[in-house]
mmCIF file of C-alpha atoms in Angstrom:
data_model
loop_
_atom_site.group_PDB
_atom_site.id
_atom_site.type_symbol
_atom_site.label_atom_id
_atom_site.label_comp_id
_atom_site.label_asym_id
_atom_site.label_seq_id
_atom_site.Cartn_x
_atom_site.Cartn_y
_atom_site.Cartn_z
ATOM 1 C CA MET Y 27 15.933 18.184 51.440
ATOM 2 C CA HIS Y 28 13.115 15.663 51.863
ATOM 3 C CA ALA Y 29 11.436 14.236 54.937
ATOM 4 C CA GLU Y 30 11.811 10.639 53.705
ATOM 5 C CA GLU Y 31 15.207 11.014 52.040
ATOM 6 C CA ILE Y 32 17.616 8.061 51.889
ATOM 7 C CA SER Y 33 21.312 8.721 52.523
ATOM 8 C CA THR Y 34 23.967 7.139 50.337
ATOM 9 C CA ASP Y 35 27.747 7.104 50.506
ATOM 10 C CA PRO Y 36 30.683 5.644 48.578
ATOM 11 C CA ASP Y 37 30.873 2.581 50.855
ATOM 12 C CA LEU Y 38 27.236 1.709 50.116
ATOM 13 C CA LEU Y 39 27.880 2.005 46.388
ATOM 14 C CA ARG Y 40 30.976 -0.208 46.620
ATOM 15 C CA ARG Y 41 28.938 -2.896 48.414
ATOM 16 C CA LEU Y 42 26.192 -2.696 45.791
ATOM 17 C CA LEU Y 43 28.756 -2.981 43.021
ATOM 18 C CA ALA Y 44 30.539 -5.892 44.670
ATOM 19 C CA GLY Y 45 27.307 -7.850 44.866
ATOM 20 C CA GLN Y 46 25.861 -6.976 41.468
ATOM 21 C CA PHE Y 47 28.580 -5.620 39.160
ATOM 22 C CA PRO Y 48 31.869 -6.972 40.517
ATOM 23 C CA GLU Y 49 33.674 -5.968 37.342
ATOM 24 C CA TRP Y 50 33.312 -2.340 38.443
ATOM 25 C CA ALA Y 51 33.708 -2.775 42.204
ATOM 26 C CA GLU Y 52 37.374 -1.740 42.292
ATOM 27 C CA LEU Y 53 36.938 1.469 40.296
ATOM 28 C CA PRO Y 54 37.530 4.786 42.103
ATOM 29 C CA VAL Y 55 34.288 6.304 43.427
ATOM 30 C CA ALA Y 56 33.695 10.060 43.765
ATOM 31 C CA LEU Y 57 30.476 11.913 44.587
ATOM 32 C CA VAL Y 58 29.539 14.405 41.864
ATOM 33 C CA GLU Y 59 28.684 17.754 43.426
ATOM 34 C CA SER Y 60 25.411 19.195 42.154
ATOM 35 C CA TYR Y 61 22.209 20.785 43.382
ATOM 36 C CA GLY Y 62 20.083 17.988 42.020
ATOM 37 C CA THR Y 63 17.153 17.019 44.200
ATOM 38 C CA ASP Y 64 16.389 13.327 43.836
ATOM 39 C CA HIS Y 65 19.580 11.367 43.026
ATOM 40 C CA ASP Y 66 23.104 11.045 44.315
ATOM 41 C CA ILE Y 67 25.498 10.679 41.390
ATOM 42 C CA TYR Y 68 28.903 9.024 41.719
ATOM 43 C CA ARG Y 69 31.609 8.928 39.122
ATOM 44 C CA LEU Y 70 33.085 5.454 38.666
ATOM 45 C CA GLY Y 71 36.561 5.580 37.240
ATOM 46 C CA GLU Y 72 36.915 7.559 34.021
ATOM 47 C CA HIS Y 73 34.032 6.238 31.966
ATOM 48 C CA LEU Y 74 31.045 5.401 34.197
ATOM 49 C CA ALA Y 75 28.613 7.038 36.605
ATOM 50 C CA ALA Y 76 26.213 5.510 39.147
ATOM 51 C CA ARG Y 77 22.849 7.156 39.892
ATOM 52 C CA LEU Y 78 21.233 6.294 43.225
ATOM 53 C CA PRO Y 79 17.740 7.671 43.943
ATOM 54 C CA ARG Y 80 17.469 9.374 47.314
ATOM 55 C CA ILE Y 81 13.647 9.644 47.469
ATOM 56 C CA GLY Y 82 10.815 7.303 46.553
ATOM 57 C CA TRP Y 83 9.321 9.424 43.786
ATOM 58 C CA ALA Y 84 12.538 8.939 41.768
ATOM 59 C CA ALA Y 85 12.640 5.168 42.184
ATOM 60 C CA GLY Y 86 11.216 4.438 38.739
ATOM 61 C CA GLN Y 87 13.659 6.582 36.797
ATOM 62 C CA ALA Y 88 16.364 3.932 36.357
ATOM 63 C CA ALA Y 89 13.982 1.521 34.651
ATOM 64 C CA LYS Y 90 12.386 4.272 32.555
ATOM 65 C CA GLU Y 91 15.746 5.471 31.232
ATOM 66 C CA ALA Y 92 16.936 1.910 30.611
ATOM 67 C CA ALA Y 93 13.791 1.201 28.593
ATOM 68 C CA TRP Y 94 13.502 4.412 26.591
ATOM 69 C CA LEU Y 95 16.862 6.121 26.153
ATOM 70 C CA PRO Y 96 18.256 3.452 23.799
ATOM 71 C CA ARG Y 97 15.143 3.886 21.624
ATOM 72 C CA LEU Y 98 15.237 7.684 21.631
ATOM 73 C CA ALA Y 99 18.979 8.273 21.330
ATOM 74 C CA PRO Y 100 19.405 7.471 17.604
ATOM 75 C CA ALA Y 101 16.948 10.255 16.694
ATOM 76 C CA LEU Y 102 18.509 12.929 18.909
ATOM 77 C CA PRO Y 103 21.210 15.417 17.856
ATOM 78 C CA LEU Y 104 22.769 15.731 21.347
ATOM 79 C CA ALA Y 105 24.283 13.010 23.514
ATOM 80 C CA VAL Y 106 22.035 11.435 26.147
ATOM 81 C CA PRO Y 107 22.850 8.972 28.939
ATOM 82 C CA VAL Y 108 23.717 5.421 27.895
ATOM 83 C CA PRO Y 109 22.499 2.910 30.528
ATOM 84 C CA VAL Y 110 24.900 -0.002 30.979
ATOM 85 C CA GLY Y 111 23.635 -1.552 34.210
ATOM 86 C CA LEU Y 112 20.368 -1.646 36.160
ATOM 87 C CA GLY Y 113 20.901 -2.353 39.845
ATOM 88 C CA ARG Y 114 18.425 -3.817 42.308
ATOM 89 C CA PRO Y 115 17.672 -2.943 45.947
ATOM 90 C CA GLU Y 116 20.217 -4.582 48.259
ATOM 91 C CA GLU Y 117 22.443 -3.893 51.288
ATOM 92 C CA GLY Y 118 19.583 -2.072 53.010
ATOM 93 C CA TYR Y 119 19.224 0.336 50.090
ATOM 94 C CA PRO Y 120 15.542 0.252 48.961
ATOM 95 C CA PHE Y 121 15.519 1.510 45.351
ATOM 96 C CA PRO Y 122 16.510 0.334 41.872
ATOM 97 C CA TRP Y 123 19.593 2.226 40.678
ATOM 98 C CA ALA Y 124 21.619 2.560 37.514
ATOM 99 C CA VAL Y 125 25.074 2.720 35.992
ATOM 100 C CA HIS Y 126 25.504 4.876 32.894
ATOM 101 C CA GLU Y 127 28.374 5.820 30.669
ATOM 102 C CA TRP Y 128 29.914 9.067 31.893
ATOM 103 C CA LEU Y 129 28.923 12.058 29.756
ATOM 104 C CA PRO Y 130 31.562 14.809 29.765
ATOM 105 C CA GLY Y 131 30.609 18.461 29.988
ATOM 106 C CA GLU Y 132 29.685 21.278 32.332
ATOM 107 C CA ALA Y 133 26.246 22.518 33.324
ATOM 108 C CA ALA Y 134 24.981 25.270 31.028
ATOM 109 C CA ASN Y 135 25.108 27.979 33.705
ATOM 110 C CA GLY Y 136 27.221 30.746 32.159
ATOM 111 C CA THR Y 137 29.260 28.351 30.034
ATOM 112 C CA LEU Y 138 27.762 28.985 26.579
ATOM 113 C CA ARG Y 139 30.077 30.434 23.962
ATOM 114 C CA ASP Y 140 27.264 31.684 21.725
ATOM 115 C CA PRO Y 141 23.751 31.735 23.274
ATOM 116 C CA GLU Y 142 22.023 32.031 19.895
ATOM 117 C CA GLU Y 143 23.942 29.024 18.580
ATOM 118 C CA ALA Y 144 22.944 27.154 21.741
ATOM 119 C CA ALA Y 145 19.335 28.210 21.247
ATOM 120 C CA ALA Y 146 19.313 26.666 17.785
ATOM 121 C CA ASP Y 147 21.018 23.485 19.032
ATOM 122 C CA LEU Y 148 18.647 22.974 21.951
ATOM 123 C CA ALA Y 149 15.577 23.743 19.842
ATOM 124 C CA GLY Y 150 16.812 21.109 17.389
ATOM 125 C CA PHE Y 151 16.955 18.598 20.232
ATOM 126 C CA VAL Y 152 13.414 19.491 21.332
ATOM 127 C CA ARG Y 153 12.044 19.172 17.793
ATOM 128 C CA ALA Y 154 13.805 15.858 17.240
ATOM 129 C CA LEU Y 155 12.449 14.443 20.505
ATOM 130 C CA ARG Y 156 8.920 15.488 19.538
ATOM 131 C CA GLY Y 157 9.291 13.635 16.267
ATOM 132 C CA VAL Y 158 9.952 10.200 17.798
ATOM 133 C CA ASP Y 159 7.070 7.736 17.591
ATOM 134 C CA THR Y 160 5.131 7.617 20.875
ATOM 135 C CA GLY Y 161 3.893 4.040 20.565
ATOM 136 C CA GLY Y 162 3.967 2.348 23.969
ATOM 137 C CA ALA Y 163 4.894 5.551 25.811
ATOM 138 C CA PRO Y 164 4.112 5.635 29.539
ATOM 139 C CA GLU Y 165 0.830 7.247 30.535
ATOM 140 C CA ARG Y 166 1.063 10.747 32.015
ATOM 141 C CA PRO Y 167 -0.215 10.894 35.624
ATOM 142 C CA PRO Y 168 -2.804 13.665 36.271
ATOM 143 C CA GLY Y 169 -1.169 16.887 37.431
ATOM 144 C CA SER Y 170 2.238 15.997 36.038
ATOM 145 C CA ARG Y 171 4.208 17.848 33.374
ATOM 146 C CA GLY Y 172 2.775 18.038 29.912
ATOM 147 C CA GLY Y 173 -0.887 18.323 30.893
ATOM 148 C CA PRO Y 174 -3.153 21.358 31.103
ATOM 149 C CA LEU Y 175 -1.714 24.182 33.210
ATOM 150 C CA ALA Y 176 -5.007 24.339 35.106
ATOM 151 C CA GLU Y 177 -3.971 21.119 36.857
ATOM 152 C CA ARG Y 178 -1.170 23.144 38.501
ATOM 153 C CA ASP Y 179 -3.311 26.088 39.604
ATOM 154 C CA ALA Y 180 -3.941 25.075 43.210
ATOM 155 C CA GLY Y 181 -0.275 24.251 43.791
ATOM 156 C CA VAL Y 182 0.915 27.547 42.321
ATOM 157 C CA ARG Y 183 -1.494 29.574 44.440
ATOM 158 C CA ARG Y 184 -0.567 27.649 47.575
ATOM 159 C CA ALA Y 185 3.156 28.228 46.921
ATOM 160 C CA VAL Y 186 2.620 31.954 46.279
ATOM 161 C CA ALA Y 187 0.795 32.224 49.604
ATOM 162 C CA GLU Y 188 3.649 30.393 51.376
ATOM 163 C CA LEU Y 189 6.260 32.672 49.802
ATOM 164 C CA GLY Y 190 4.573 35.865 50.953
ATOM 165 C CA ASP Y 191 6.721 38.931 50.341
ATOM 166 C CA ARG Y 192 9.706 36.881 49.152
ATOM 167 C CA VAL Y 193 8.190 37.332 45.684
ATOM 168 C CA ASP Y 194 5.788 39.878 44.173
ATOM 169 C CA PRO Y 195 2.565 37.872 44.532
ATOM 170 C CA ALA Y 196 0.439 40.207 42.416
ATOM 171 C CA ALA Y 197 2.919 40.087 39.511
ATOM 172 C CA VAL Y 198 3.279 36.311 39.784
ATOM 173 C CA LEU Y 199 -0.463 35.706 39.765
ATOM 174 C CA ARG Y 200 -0.986 38.181 36.924
ATOM 175 C CA SER Y 201 1.543 36.333 34.748
ATOM 176 C CA TRP Y 202 0.075 32.997 35.795
ATOM 177 C CA ALA Y 203 -3.421 34.151 34.808
ATOM 178 C CA GLU Y 204 -2.155 35.079 31.337
ATOM 179 C CA SER Y 205 -0.727 31.592 30.890
ATOM 180 C CA LEU Y 206 -3.863 29.906 32.193
ATOM 181 C CA ALA Y 207 -5.902 31.876 29.660
ATOM 182 C CA ALA Y 208 -3.802 30.632 26.717
ATOM 183 C CA PRO Y 209 -5.437 28.071 24.399
ATOM 184 C CA VAL Y 210 -4.741 24.549 25.623
ATOM 185 C CA TRP Y 211 -2.771 22.028 23.571
ATOM 186 C CA THR Y 212 -5.115 20.123 21.262
ATOM 187 C CA GLY Y 213 -2.523 18.383 19.096
ATOM 188 C CA PRO Y 214 -1.319 14.803 19.501
ATOM 189 C CA ASP Y 215 0.760 13.923 22.529
ATOM 190 C CA VAL Y 216 4.483 14.130 21.758
ATOM 191 C CA TRP Y 217 7.628 13.219 23.681
ATOM 192 C CA PHE Y 218 9.103 15.853 25.979
ATOM 193 C CA HIS Y 219 12.060 15.861 28.361
ATOM 194 C CA GLY Y 220 10.144 17.838 30.968
ATOM 195 C CA ASP Y 221 13.055 19.259 32.986
ATOM 196 C CA LEU Y 222 15.345 21.228 30.667
ATOM 197 C CA LEU Y 223 17.050 23.188 33.430
ATOM 198 C CA PRO Y 224 20.631 24.463 33.016
ATOM 199 C CA GLY Y 225 21.945 21.670 35.231
ATOM 200 C CA ASN Y 226 20.491 19.063 32.877
ATOM 201 C CA VAL Y 227 22.062 20.565 29.739
ATOM 202 C CA LEU Y 228 25.754 19.812 29.193
ATOM 203 C CA VAL Y 229 28.266 22.093 27.509
ATOM 204 C CA THR Y 230 31.642 21.084 26.094
ATOM 205 C CA ASP Y 231 34.066 23.725 24.812
ATOM 206 C CA GLY Y 232 31.318 26.326 24.998
ATOM 207 C CA ARG Y 233 28.774 24.430 22.875
ATOM 208 C CA LEU Y 234 25.840 22.242 23.862
ATOM 209 C CA SER Y 235 26.887 18.606 23.881
ATOM 210 C CA GLY Y 236 24.356 16.587 25.870
ATOM 211 C CA VAL Y 237 21.129 16.395 27.851
ATOM 212 C CA ILE Y 238 20.771 14.342 31.034
ATOM 213 C CA ASP Y 239 18.161 13.451 33.689
ATOM 214 C CA PHE Y 240 15.163 12.058 31.827
ATOM 215 C CA GLY Y 241 13.088 11.461 34.956
ATOM 216 C CA GLY Y 242 10.340 13.721 33.581
ATOM 217 C CA LEU Y 243 10.280 11.993 30.183
ATOM 218 C CA ALA Y 244 6.677 11.549 29.050
ATOM 219 C CA VAL Y 245 4.270 12.484 26.284
ATOM 220 C CA GLY Y 246 1.865 15.414 26.240
ATOM 221 C CA ASP Y 247 1.982 19.159 25.533
ATOM 222 C CA PRO Y 248 5.404 20.045 24.068
ATOM 223 C CA ALA Y 249 5.222 23.541 25.601
ATOM 224 C CA CYS Y 250 6.742 22.240 28.835
ATOM 225 C CA ASP Y 251 10.046 21.848 26.952
ATOM 226 C CA LEU Y 252 10.147 25.612 26.364
ATOM 227 C CA LEU Y 253 11.536 26.091 29.894
ATOM 228 C CA PRO Y 254 15.009 27.098 28.617
ATOM 229 C CA ALA Y 255 13.516 30.276 27.131
ATOM 230 C CA TRP Y 256 13.370 31.644 30.690
ATOM 231 C CA ASN Y 257 15.879 29.609 32.686
ATOM 232 C CA LEU Y 258 18.760 29.621 30.184
ATOM 233 C CA PHE Y 259 18.187 32.192 27.432
ATOM 234 C CA ARG Y 260 17.200 35.857 27.308
ATOM 235 C CA GLY Y 261 16.749 38.607 24.739
ATOM 236 C CA GLU Y 262 17.758 37.532 21.229
ATOM 237 C CA SER Y 263 18.657 33.997 22.271
ATOM 238 C CA ARG Y 264 15.222 33.575 23.877
ATOM 239 C CA ARG Y 265 13.505 34.737 20.718
ATOM 240 C CA ALA Y 266 15.765 32.492 18.633
ATOM 241 C CA PHE Y 267 14.982 29.449 20.793
ATOM 242 C CA LEU Y 268 11.216 29.993 20.702
ATOM 243 C CA ALA Y 269 11.233 30.565 16.960
ATOM 244 C CA ALA Y 270 13.427 27.545 16.232
ATOM 245 C CA ALA Y 271 11.264 25.389 18.516
ATOM 246 C CA GLY Y 272 8.200 26.406 16.500
ATOM 247 C CA ALA Y 273 6.418 28.051 19.434
ATOM 248 C CA ASP Y 274 3.359 30.097 18.521
ATOM 249 C CA GLU Y 275 1.938 32.642 20.971
ATOM 250 C CA ALA Y 276 -0.229 30.097 22.773
ATOM 251 C CA ALA Y 277 2.739 27.746 23.217
ATOM 252 C CA ARG Y 278 4.905 30.643 24.441
ATOM 253 C CA LEU Y 279 2.360 31.527 27.109
ATOM 254 C CA ARG Y 280 1.955 27.913 28.191
ATOM 255 C CA GLY Y 281 5.729 27.439 28.262
ATOM 256 C CA ARG Y 282 6.097 30.596 30.324
ATOM 257 C CA GLY Y 283 3.455 29.213 32.671
ATOM 258 C CA TRP Y 284 5.422 25.985 33.047
ATOM 259 C CA ALA Y 285 8.554 27.972 33.866
ATOM 260 C CA LEU Y 286 6.639 30.045 36.421
ATOM 261 C CA SER Y 287 4.939 27.082 38.066
ATOM 262 C CA GLN Y 288 8.132 25.058 38.322
ATOM 263 C CA ALA Y 289 9.985 27.977 39.914
ATOM 264 C CA VAL Y 290 7.223 29.063 42.291
ATOM 265 C CA VAL Y 291 6.459 25.566 43.570
ATOM 266 C CA ALA Y 292 10.171 24.805 44.106
ATOM 267 C CA LEU Y 293 10.930 27.976 46.070
ATOM 268 C CA PRO Y 294 9.139 27.355 49.384
ATOM 269 C CA TYR Y 295 10.011 23.650 49.328
ATOM 270 C CA TYR Y 296 13.770 24.170 48.864
ATOM 271 C CA TRP Y 297 14.187 27.648 50.397
ATOM 272 C CA ASP Y 298 16.178 26.451 53.433
ATOM 273 C CA THR Y 299 17.760 23.296 52.012
ATOM 274 C CA ASN Y 300 18.997 23.838 48.451
ATOM 275 C CA PRO Y 301 20.397 27.301 47.694
ATOM 276 C CA GLY Y 302 21.340 26.278 44.145
ATOM 277 C CA ILE Y 303 17.762 25.392 43.263
ATOM 278 C CA VAL Y 304 16.537 28.597 44.918
ATOM 279 C CA ARG Y 305 18.954 30.750 42.886
ATOM 280 C CA GLN Y 306 17.903 28.995 39.692
ATOM 281 C CA ALA Y 307 14.186 29.334 40.472
ATOM 282 C CA LEU Y 308 14.464 33.020 41.402
ATOM 283 C CA HIS Y 309 16.340 33.692 38.173
ATOM 284 C CA ALA Y 310 13.709 31.919 36.071
ATOM 285 C CA LEU Y 311 10.866 33.670 37.888
ATOM 286 C CA GLY Y 312 12.523 37.051 37.346
ATOM 287 C CA GLU Y 313 12.868 36.336 33.623
ATOM 288 C CA VAL Y 314 9.215 35.259 33.408
ATOM 289 C CA LEU Y 315 7.980 38.411 35.147
ATOM 290 C CA ALA Y 316 10.166 40.615 32.939
ATOM 291 C CA ASP Y 317 8.736 38.912 29.851
ATOM 292 C CA GLY Y 318 5.126 40.004 30.349
ATOM 293 C CA GLY Y 319 2.591 40.452 27.613
#
C-alpha cells in the first residue's frame, strides 16, 4: 500500500518476543485479517494481540496509546485497548511496537442489532471522551484532524482532480464548499478519537462493545468525531447519533466535511491496493452527497 512500507511476518514477531517478552514467545501467533492501513496485527494466544507499525507515520502510536489510554479508559463507557507491553526496534525491524490485551468483537460493518441503540452508545463514548481533562495533551500538527477544514482544502481538490470521473466532482466540491463555509470551532480544544470508522468500532452480540486504534487521538474540534454519522449510520440512526452527540448545524457541516475529506483523499491513494478501504470510502462519500443541505 505504501512506497516505504515495512513487511512483517509471524517469525519476526516471535524473534521480537523472544528477545523482549520471553514469557509470551511460545504463544500461538496468527495474523488478524483486516483492511487497516498502517499496522499489522497478530493475535497472541487467547488473550493478547501485537501491533506492529508497517509505515513510519504510525511509529509513534504505540507510545501514544501506552501513555494516554490508561488515563482515558476509566472515563469511557466502551472498552478500549489495554497496553501491556511496549516493544523496541530490534531484529532489523525499525519501529516501536506494542502488545495489548485482546479485545473481542467484530467490526461494526453490518453487525449492529439496533442502529439507533448503537448511535446512542457511540455518541455517549464521544461525549465522555470530550469531557476528559486535556492537560498535557499532545499538540496537534498543522493540517491534521481536529483543525480548521480549510487546512484540508488543497488536498481535497487535488484528490478530486486525481479521481476524475470515478466520482461526481461537481457534487463533491459543492458539498465541500458548504462545509468550508460553516462557522469554525471556537470552543476549547477537546479530546477526539479522530478515526471512528466501522473497522475501529467493535460489536459483541450485536451491540457496541469497544473502540480501537487511537492513532489519531488528539485535541481540537470535536466535529471530526462525527464521522460515524456518514460511515456507519443513516436515516434515523444518523439523526439520533448527531442529536445525542450534541451536534448543532455548524458541527454537522464540519463533521460532514471531515467525512468527505477523509473519503476523497483515501480513494486515489488506495484505489489499486486496498479494496476494503475503497469500498468504505465510496460508501461514506455516497452518504455525504445524499445528505446535502
